[in-house]
Structure formats: structure tokens, C-alpha cells
Coordinates of C-alpha atoms and ligand atoms in Angstrom, one line a residue:
M1 CA 52.4 -34.1 -12.5
K2 CA 53.5 -31.0 -11.0
T3 CA 52.5 -30.1 -7.2
K4 CA 49.2 -28.7 -7.1
I5 CA 49.1 -24.0 -7.7
W6 CA 46.7 -23.6 -5.3
L7 CA 44.7 -19.5 -5.8
S8 CA 44.9 -18.9 -2.2
S9 CA 45.7 -21.4 1.0
P10 CA 45.7 -21.4 3.8
H11 CA 49.7 -19.7 5.4
M12 CA 50.4 -19.8 9.1
G13 CA 53.2 -18.0 10.3
S14 CA 55.5 -19.3 13.8
N15 CA 53.0 -18.7 16.8
E16 CA 49.4 -20.0 15.8
L17 CA 50.1 -23.2 17.4
E18 CA 51.7 -21.5 20.3
Y19 CA 47.5 -19.8 21.0
V20 CA 46.5 -22.2 20.1
K21 CA 48.6 -24.5 22.5
Q22 CA 47.3 -22.1 25.5
A23 CA 43.4 -22.7 24.9
F24 CA 44.1 -26.1 25.6
D25 CA 46.8 -25.3 28.4
T26 CA 43.7 -23.5 30.5
N27 CA 40.6 -25.0 29.3
W28 CA 39.4 -22.5 27.4
I29 CA 38.2 -24.9 24.6
A30 CA 34.7 -22.9 23.6
P31 CA 33.0 -19.9 22.5
L32 CA 34.2 -17.5 24.4
G33 CA 37.3 -16.6 27.0
P34 CA 40.8 -14.6 26.9
L35 CA 42.4 -15.0 23.0
V36 CA 38.6 -14.0 21.7
N37 CA 38.8 -11.0 24.0
L38 CA 42.7 -10.7 23.4
F39 CA 41.7 -11.4 19.9
E40 CA 39.3 -8.0 18.5
E41 CA 41.5 -5.2 20.8
K42 CA 44.7 -6.9 18.0
L43 CA 41.6 -6.3 15.5
G44 CA 40.4 -3.0 16.3
E45 CA 44.6 -1.6 17.1
R46 CA 45.1 -2.4 13.1
T47 CA 41.8 -1.6 11.9
A48 CA 41.2 1.6 14.1
V49 CA 38.2 0.6 15.3
S50 CA 36.7 0.8 19.6
H51 CA 34.1 -1.6 19.3
V52 CA 34.6 -5.9 17.8
A53 CA 32.4 -8.9 18.1
A54 CA 35.3 -11.2 17.0
L55 CA 32.8 -14.6 15.6
S56 CA 32.1 -17.6 13.8
S57 CA 32.0 -15.6 10.1
G58 CA 32.1 -12.6 8.1
T59 CA 28.5 -13.9 6.4
A60 CA 27.2 -14.2 10.3
A61 CA 28.9 -9.9 10.5
I62 CA 26.6 -9.4 8.1
H63 CA 24.1 -10.5 8.5
L64 CA 23.7 -9.2 12.5
S65 CA 25.0 -6.0 10.8
L66 CA 21.2 -6.2 9.1
K67 CA 20.2 -6.8 12.2
L68 CA 21.4 -4.4 14.3
L69 CA 19.9 -1.4 11.1
N70 CA 16.3 -2.9 12.4
V71 CA 16.3 -4.2 8.6
E72 CA 12.8 -6.7 8.3
D73 CA 10.6 -7.2 5.4
G74 CA 10.0 -5.7 2.1
D75 CA 13.2 -3.2 3.6
I76 CA 15.6 -2.8 0.3
V77 CA 19.2 -2.9 1.2
L78 CA 21.4 -1.8 -1.7
C79 CA 24.7 -4.3 -1.6
Q80 CA 27.2 -3.9 -4.1
S81 CA 26.1 -6.7 -7.7
L82 CA 29.9 -7.6 -8.4
T83 CA 30.4 -9.6 -5.3
F84 CA 30.5 -13.0 -3.1
S85 CA 27.4 -14.2 -2.4
A86 CA 27.5 -13.0 1.1
S87 CA 27.5 -10.0 0.3
A88 CA 24.0 -9.8 -0.2
N89 CA 23.0 -13.2 1.3
P90 CA 21.5 -12.1 4.8
I91 CA 19.2 -9.5 2.9
V92 CA 17.3 -12.7 2.9
Y93 CA 17.1 -13.9 6.3
E94 CA 15.6 -10.4 7.3
R95 CA 13.5 -11.3 3.7
A96 CA 13.8 -7.7 2.8
Q97 CA 14.8 -7.2 -0.5
P98 CA 18.1 -6.6 -2.4
V99 CA 18.7 -4.3 -5.3
F100 CA 22.1 -4.6 -6.9
I101 CA 24.0 -1.2 -8.1
D102 CA 26.9 -1.4 -10.6
S103 CA 30.8 -1.3 -11.0
E104 CA 32.4 1.5 -11.5
P105 CA 36.0 0.3 -14.0
D106 CA 38.3 2.0 -12.0
T107 CA 38.1 -0.8 -9.1
W108 CA 35.8 -3.1 -10.0
N109 CA 33.1 -1.9 -7.2
M110 CA 29.8 0.1 -6.4
C111 CA 29.7 2.5 -8.8
P112 CA 28.6 6.0 -7.2
S113 CA 26.1 7.9 -9.5
A114 CA 24.3 4.4 -9.7
L115 CA 23.8 3.6 -5.6
K116 CA 23.1 7.2 -6.5
E117 CA 20.3 6.5 -9.2
A118 CA 19.6 4.0 -7.0
I119 CA 18.3 6.1 -3.9
E120 CA 16.4 8.5 -5.3
Y121 CA 14.7 6.6 -7.8
F122 CA 13.6 4.0 -4.1
I123 CA 13.4 7.6 -2.4
A124 CA 11.1 9.2 -5.0
L125 CA 8.9 5.4 -4.2
G126 CA 8.4 6.1 -0.8
R127 CA 10.6 3.6 -0.5
K128 CA 14.1 4.7 1.6
P129 CA 16.6 2.7 1.0
K130 CA 17.5 1.3 5.0
A131 CA 21.1 0.2 4.3
I132 CA 24.1 0.4 1.2
I133 CA 26.4 -2.8 1.4
V134 CA 29.8 -1.7 -0.6
V135 CA 32.3 -4.5 -1.2
H136 CA 36.4 -3.7 -1.6
L137 CA 36.8 -6.6 -3.5
Y138 CA 40.3 -8.0 -4.4
G139 CA 41.1 -6.1 -1.5
M140 CA 40.8 -3.0 -3.8
P141 CA 38.7 0.3 -1.2
A142 CA 35.9 1.2 -3.3
K143 CA 35.7 4.6 -4.4
M144 CA 34.2 5.6 -0.2
E145 CA 34.9 9.2 0.1
A146 CA 32.0 9.8 -2.5
I147 CA 30.4 6.8 -0.7
M148 CA 30.1 8.0 1.9
K149 CA 29.4 11.2 1.0
I150 CA 26.0 10.3 -1.1
A151 CA 25.0 7.8 2.3
S152 CA 25.1 10.5 4.5
D153 CA 23.8 12.8 1.9
C154 CA 20.5 11.1 2.6
D155 CA 21.0 9.8 6.5
I156 CA 21.8 5.6 5.0
P157 CA 23.4 3.7 7.3
V158 CA 26.7 2.3 5.2
I159 CA 28.2 -1.6 5.6
E160 CA 31.9 -2.6 4.6
D161 CA 31.8 -5.2 3.9
A162 CA 36.0 -5.2 3.9
A163 CA 36.4 -9.5 4.2
E164 CA 38.4 -9.8 1.7
A165 CA 41.0 -6.3 2.2
L166 CA 42.4 -6.4 5.9
G167 CA 44.9 -4.4 5.3
S168 CA 44.1 -1.6 2.8
S169 CA 43.4 2.0 3.1
I170 CA 42.1 4.6 1.5
D171 CA 44.3 7.6 2.4
N172 CA 46.0 5.4 5.3
K173 CA 42.9 5.4 6.9
P174 CA 41.7 1.1 7.2
C175 CA 39.5 -0.2 5.6
G176 CA 36.7 -1.3 7.3
S177 CA 36.6 2.0 9.8
F178 CA 34.3 3.4 6.9
G179 CA 31.2 2.5 7.0
T180 CA 28.8 2.3 9.7
F181 CA 29.8 -1.5 10.1
G182 CA 33.1 -3.4 9.6
V183 CA 32.7 -6.6 8.7
L184 CA 36.5 -8.7 8.1
S185 CA 35.8 -12.7 6.8
F186 CA 38.9 -14.9 8.3
N187 CA 37.6 -18.2 5.9
G188 CA 39.4 -20.1 4.3
N189 CA 40.4 -18.4 1.9
K190 CA 41.5 -15.4 3.1
I191 CA 44.4 -12.4 3.4
I192 CA 44.4 -14.0 7.1
T193 CA 42.2 -17.6 7.8
T194 CA 41.1 -18.9 11.5
S195 CA 39.5 -22.3 9.1
G196 CA 36.9 -19.8 9.2
G197 CA 35.3 -16.9 11.7
G198 CA 34.6 -13.3 10.8
A199 CA 34.5 -10.0 12.8
L200 CA 31.8 -6.6 12.5
L201 CA 33.5 -3.9 13.0
S202 CA 31.4 -0.7 14.8
E203 CA 32.6 2.9 16.8
N204 CA 29.5 2.8 18.3
A205 CA 29.9 0.8 21.4
E206 CA 26.2 -0.7 22.2
H207 CA 25.6 -1.6 18.3
I208 CA 28.7 -4.1 19.1
A209 CA 27.4 -4.7 22.9
K210 CA 24.2 -6.5 21.0
A211 CA 26.2 -8.2 18.0
K212 CA 27.6 -9.9 20.6
F213 CA 24.5 -10.4 22.5
F214 CA 22.2 -12.0 20.3
A215 CA 25.0 -13.6 18.5
T216 CA 25.6 -15.6 22.2
Q217 CA 21.3 -16.5 21.8
A218 CA 19.6 -13.4 23.2
R219 CA 20.2 -13.7 26.3
D220 CA 18.4 -11.8 29.2
T221 CA 20.6 -11.4 32.1
A222 CA 18.6 -14.0 34.4
P223 CA 20.2 -17.3 35.6
H224 CA 17.2 -19.1 34.1
Y225 CA 17.4 -18.3 30.3
Q226 CA 15.7 -16.5 29.3
H227 CA 15.6 -15.0 25.8
S228 CA 12.7 -11.9 24.8
E229 CA 14.4 -12.1 21.8
I230 CA 15.2 -14.8 19.1
G231 CA 19.3 -15.5 19.1
Y232 CA 21.6 -17.1 17.0
N233 CA 24.5 -18.7 17.5
Y234 CA 26.8 -16.4 15.8
R235 CA 31.1 -16.5 18.4
L236 CA 34.8 -17.4 17.5
S237 CA 35.8 -20.0 19.0
N238 CA 38.7 -19.5 21.7
V239 CA 40.9 -22.1 20.2
L240 CA 40.2 -20.5 16.3
A241 CA 40.9 -16.8 18.0
G242 CA 44.6 -18.0 19.1
I243 CA 45.4 -19.0 15.0
G244 CA 43.6 -15.2 15.0
I245 CA 45.9 -14.0 16.9
G246 CA 48.7 -15.5 14.9
Q247 CA 48.1 -14.8 12.0
L248 CA 47.2 -10.6 12.4
E249 CA 51.2 -10.9 13.4
V250 CA 52.2 -12.0 10.0
L251 CA 49.5 -10.3 8.2
D252 CA 51.7 -7.6 6.7
D253 CA 54.6 -10.3 5.9
R254 CA 51.1 -11.8 3.8
I255 CA 50.4 -8.0 2.4
K256 CA 53.7 -8.1 1.2
A257 CA 54.4 -10.8 -0.4
R258 CA 50.5 -11.0 -2.1
R259 CA 51.7 -7.6 -3.2
S260 CA 54.6 -8.9 -4.5
N261 CA 53.0 -11.1 -6.6
F262 CA 50.9 -9.1 -8.0
E263 CA 53.6 -7.0 -9.8
Y264 CA 55.8 -9.9 -10.0
Y265 CA 52.2 -11.0 -12.8
K266 CA 52.2 -7.2 -14.4
A267 CA 55.5 -7.2 -14.8
Q268 CA 55.4 -10.6 -17.1
L269 CA 51.9 -10.2 -18.3
S270 CA 50.9 -6.9 -19.0
H271 CA 53.7 -6.1 -22.7
I272 CA 50.4 -7.9 -24.0
P273 CA 47.6 -7.5 -25.8
G274 CA 44.0 -7.8 -24.1
I275 CA 45.7 -7.8 -20.3
S276 CA 44.9 -5.8 -18.1
F277 CA 45.5 -5.2 -14.6
L278 CA 44.0 -3.3 -12.1
E279 CA 45.7 -0.4 -10.6
E280 CA 45.1 1.6 -8.0
Q281 CA 43.2 4.7 -7.9
Q282 CA 45.0 8.3 -5.5
G283 CA 45.5 8.1 -2.5
A284 CA 44.2 4.0 -3.1
F285 CA 46.0 0.8 -1.1
S286 CA 45.1 -2.8 -2.0
N287 CA 46.3 -5.2 0.0
R288 CA 46.6 -7.7 -3.0
W289 CA 44.4 -10.4 -1.9
L290 CA 43.9 -11.9 -5.5
T291 CA 45.7 -10.6 -8.8
C292 CA 42.9 -10.4 -11.2
I293 CA 43.9 -9.8 -15.4
L294 CA 41.4 -7.9 -18.1
I295 CA 41.5 -9.9 -21.0
N296 CA 40.0 -9.2 -24.1
P297 CA 39.3 -11.2 -27.2
E298 CA 38.9 -8.5 -29.3
K299 CA 42.5 -7.4 -29.2
N300 CA 44.2 -10.2 -29.9
N301 CA 42.6 -12.8 -31.9
G302 CA 40.0 -14.2 -29.2
I303 CA 41.4 -15.4 -26.6
D304 CA 39.5 -15.4 -23.7
A305 CA 39.8 -15.3 -19.7
D306 CA 37.5 -19.0 -20.4
R307 CA 40.2 -20.3 -22.9
I308 CA 43.8 -19.4 -20.1
R309 CA 41.7 -21.0 -17.4
I310 CA 40.7 -24.0 -19.0
A311 CA 45.2 -23.9 -20.2
L312 CA 46.1 -23.3 -16.6
E313 CA 43.9 -26.2 -15.4
A314 CA 45.4 -28.4 -17.2
K315 CA 48.8 -27.8 -15.6
N316 CA 46.9 -28.6 -12.2
I317 CA 46.7 -24.6 -11.8
E318 CA 43.6 -22.9 -10.5
S319 CA 43.0 -20.2 -11.7
R320 CA 38.8 -17.9 -11.6
P321 CA 36.4 -16.6 -13.0
L322 CA 35.5 -13.2 -10.8
W323 CA 32.4 -13.4 -8.6
K324 CA 29.0 -13.3 -11.2
P325 CA 28.4 -10.4 -10.2
M326 CA 24.2 -10.6 -7.8
H327 CA 21.9 -9.5 -10.7
L328 CA 22.5 -12.7 -12.3
Q329 CA 22.6 -14.8 -10.7
P330 CA 18.9 -17.4 -11.1
V331 CA 18.3 -16.7 -6.8
F332 CA 17.8 -13.1 -7.4
A333 CA 16.6 -13.4 -10.7
D334 CA 14.2 -11.0 -9.8
A335 CA 16.3 -7.8 -8.0
P336 CA 16.8 -4.7 -9.2
Y337 CA 19.6 -3.9 -10.5
F338 CA 20.7 -0.3 -11.3
G339 CA 24.1 0.0 -13.6
N340 CA 25.8 0.6 -17.6
K341 CA 26.7 -3.6 -17.0
N342 CA 30.4 -2.2 -16.0
A343 CA 29.8 -5.4 -13.6
E344 CA 28.7 -7.8 -16.2
N345 CA 31.6 -6.8 -19.0
L346 CA 34.0 -7.4 -16.0
F347 CA 32.8 -10.4 -15.0
A348 CA 32.4 -11.8 -19.3
Q349 CA 36.7 -10.6 -19.5
G350 CA 37.9 -11.3 -15.3
L351 CA 40.3 -14.0 -14.0
C352 CA 42.5 -14.6 -11.3
L353 CA 45.1 -16.0 -10.9
P354 CA 46.8 -18.3 -8.3
S355 CA 48.1 -15.4 -5.7
G356 CA 48.6 -17.5 -2.2
S357 CA 51.5 -15.2 -0.1
N358 CA 52.6 -18.8 0.2
L359 CA 53.5 -18.9 -3.9
T360 CA 57.3 -19.2 -4.7
E361 CA 59.6 -17.9 -7.9
E362 CA 59.1 -21.2 -9.2
D363 CA 55.5 -21.3 -8.9
L364 CA 54.7 -18.0 -10.6
Q365 CA 56.8 -19.1 -13.2
R366 CA 55.1 -21.7 -14.5
V367 CA 51.6 -19.6 -14.0
V368 CA 53.7 -17.2 -16.6
T369 CA 54.7 -19.9 -18.4
V370 CA 51.3 -21.2 -19.2
I371 CA 49.7 -17.5 -19.8
R372 CA 53.1 -17.0 -22.9
N373 CA 52.3 -20.1 -24.9
I374 CA 48.6 -19.5 -25.1
F375 CA 49.8 -16.2 -27.5
Ligands
PLP1 C1 34.5 -14.3 1.7 C2 33.8 -13.0 1.8 C3 32.2 -12.6 3.0 C4 31.9 -13.8 3.3 O1 33.3 -14.0 4.9 P1 33.1 -15.7 5.3 O2 33.3 -15.2 6.9 O3 33.0 -16.3 4.6 O4 31.0 -15.8 6.1 C5 31.8 -12.0 2.9 N1 32.1 -10.5 1.8 C6 33.3 -11.5 0.9 C7 33.6 -10.3 -0.3 C8 33.3 -12.2 0.4 O5 34.5 -12.3 -0.3

């Protein structure tokens, strides 16, 4: 059996270990320290956002953003349906009500007209939504101009889940810098990784100060560990921040490699009937975290995404369906949904291909050969 080809595996640069060694040499082996501060500074520079809290995960960042927006029991939070469950789970941590919004076909992200419909529906009921969670799925920027316009017309804050989109942008404005809050993730399969980690971004200094307060067990300023609020243990380790600083230095290389994976697949596969690729809209720049294709079985004698996935698996190649939409998940069965089943159709036809920045030309050829042989 040939070696395994992973969907998206970690790809260390040359300086990460040096920074980790700094943490050891200075004995800052703690969830705070000079490398955490430096990582925050560099993330702020990269995303053009003024204030950053480095956290233990992207999920923690979404959770804290909901806390900072005072999302409480019974509040409505609108969330993109086609996403990873971590976008939506924190809504339930706060006992709020998730309401799922469909995707539109151009970016696969939140459909502005379904969003508007949902907002109007709940405002008419006297239950104005407390927040909107929009996602830049697989690195592709959502239609932020339209979404921010709708949100600001109704004065509803936006949490921008850029967990998959570090380095993506719209008209050169970085993803993560559009919303009231931006969220990043450095989990093991993201474009850069600290093994686990995340960050919360905001232009509002008080919000980020409060996020750091909540993330360190909500300790009041007193020597005797006094608490007036319930806190969390959500800060990033100084050791892991060292990995993050090294990874940020190679982010542009990683984006280049992932974008060239996309170009390779497109050149090799787009002539096959029924296979299509997600293109960038005017002004959008995707980090191409994952290359995902749609396979329409009606155009190629019934070959569907699952058939390809299984054939790849037989050759020791990992591929994966798109995220199963949240409104189809058993755990969210009771949550309202607004839209026209675009997310469902994408889920039925989509497949994420191996997309790591460390794939070789030979790896890519192996993937393409399996797919071409099926057709
Ligand atoms: C990975 C991811 C998250 C969560 O980040 P973690 O760091 O794994 O907690 C949130 N949203 C999306 C869209 C993600 O892909």
C-alpha cells in the first residue's frame, strides 16, 4: 500500500522549534507569557485588527464573543447552516436558540436574502436576533458587503467565523476584520496550526480586555482570588504561541501551496462532465484551505461524490464530504431554518480533496489518477 495522503495535515516551517525553545529557556511554560503577547501582536498586524486575544481554541473565541454580546437564555442567534458544528455549539452553551441560514451558490456561504428573511421574521415576532454568525467556509470569503449592510441596517452584531480563512480577503481587506468580532482557529488541520488554539479579534479594546478576563477564570483585581462572574480557562499556552509565531512566518507560502493545489486539480479535472469548482467572486481572494469539488451524477451516468470518496479511500487517500449542514444534524433537529436547500444540495454533491500545503506533485497525481480512472 502506498503511503497515506491526508486531507490536510500540519506543515511546520523552520523556526517553530526555535520559538518553543525560547519558551523553555525562559521557563514561560504557562497560558500567558511574552510569546502569547507577540503572537497577538503579529495576528493583529496580519488581519489588520487592533485588538487580539489568543485563546485555547476557535470554539472558545466564538463562545466568548457570544458572552461579550450578552447572548442569554432564549435569545435568537442566526448562524450559517453549512459549517462545522463548532460555529453553532457555543450558541447552545449560552442556552440561546440557534436559527440556521442557508448558503448561496456563489460562495457556498450565508445567503444574504435568507438572512434578511430570518431577521424580518423574528423582528416581527418581537424577538430581534442578538447576533449573526457568518463563516468563510473552506477559505472562501462570504458576501460580506451585503451581509454587513443587512446587519448594520438592523443594528445586529456580526461574529465572523474566519477559522478556515486566515489569509483570505475581499478587496484586500482581511477576513476576520469585517465583523464586530473575528474568530480564528489554529487546530491541527487548519492552514496554520499550534496543534490547538484560536484567537478573538476586535476593534473594540474593552471587548478584548473583557475576553481575556473571562478566559482567565474571571478573576477580579484582588490578591485573594475574588470572583464576581463565572469565568473560563481559555487562554493559549505560551509554548503553543511559539509554534504560532513560527507558523505565521510561513503563512504566505502555505497559501501559495494550497492555491496551487486548487489550480492543479482544476486543470486536471474540470473537463470531466459534472465536476465543477468554486470560483472566487470579484475582489475575493481565497486561501484555498481545502479544494472542494461538486459532482453532479446527472451529468455523468450516476457517478456521485461518495463513489469517488470510496475509490480514493481504497488507494489510501483521505477525502471528505462537505460539512453536513447544521439544520440536518440530529442535535439541531428542532432549530428553525431559513432558505432554499442550497446547503443540502451542496452537501449532496460536494467532496473535499486532499489539500495540504505539504502535498507533493506525485501525491496530487495519485489523487487525480484515481478520479480520472473512475470516469
Ligand atoms: C475549526 C473550526 C472552528 C473551531 O475551531 P477550533 O479551534 O477547532 O475550536 C470553528 N468554525 C469553523 C468553520 C472551523 O472550521
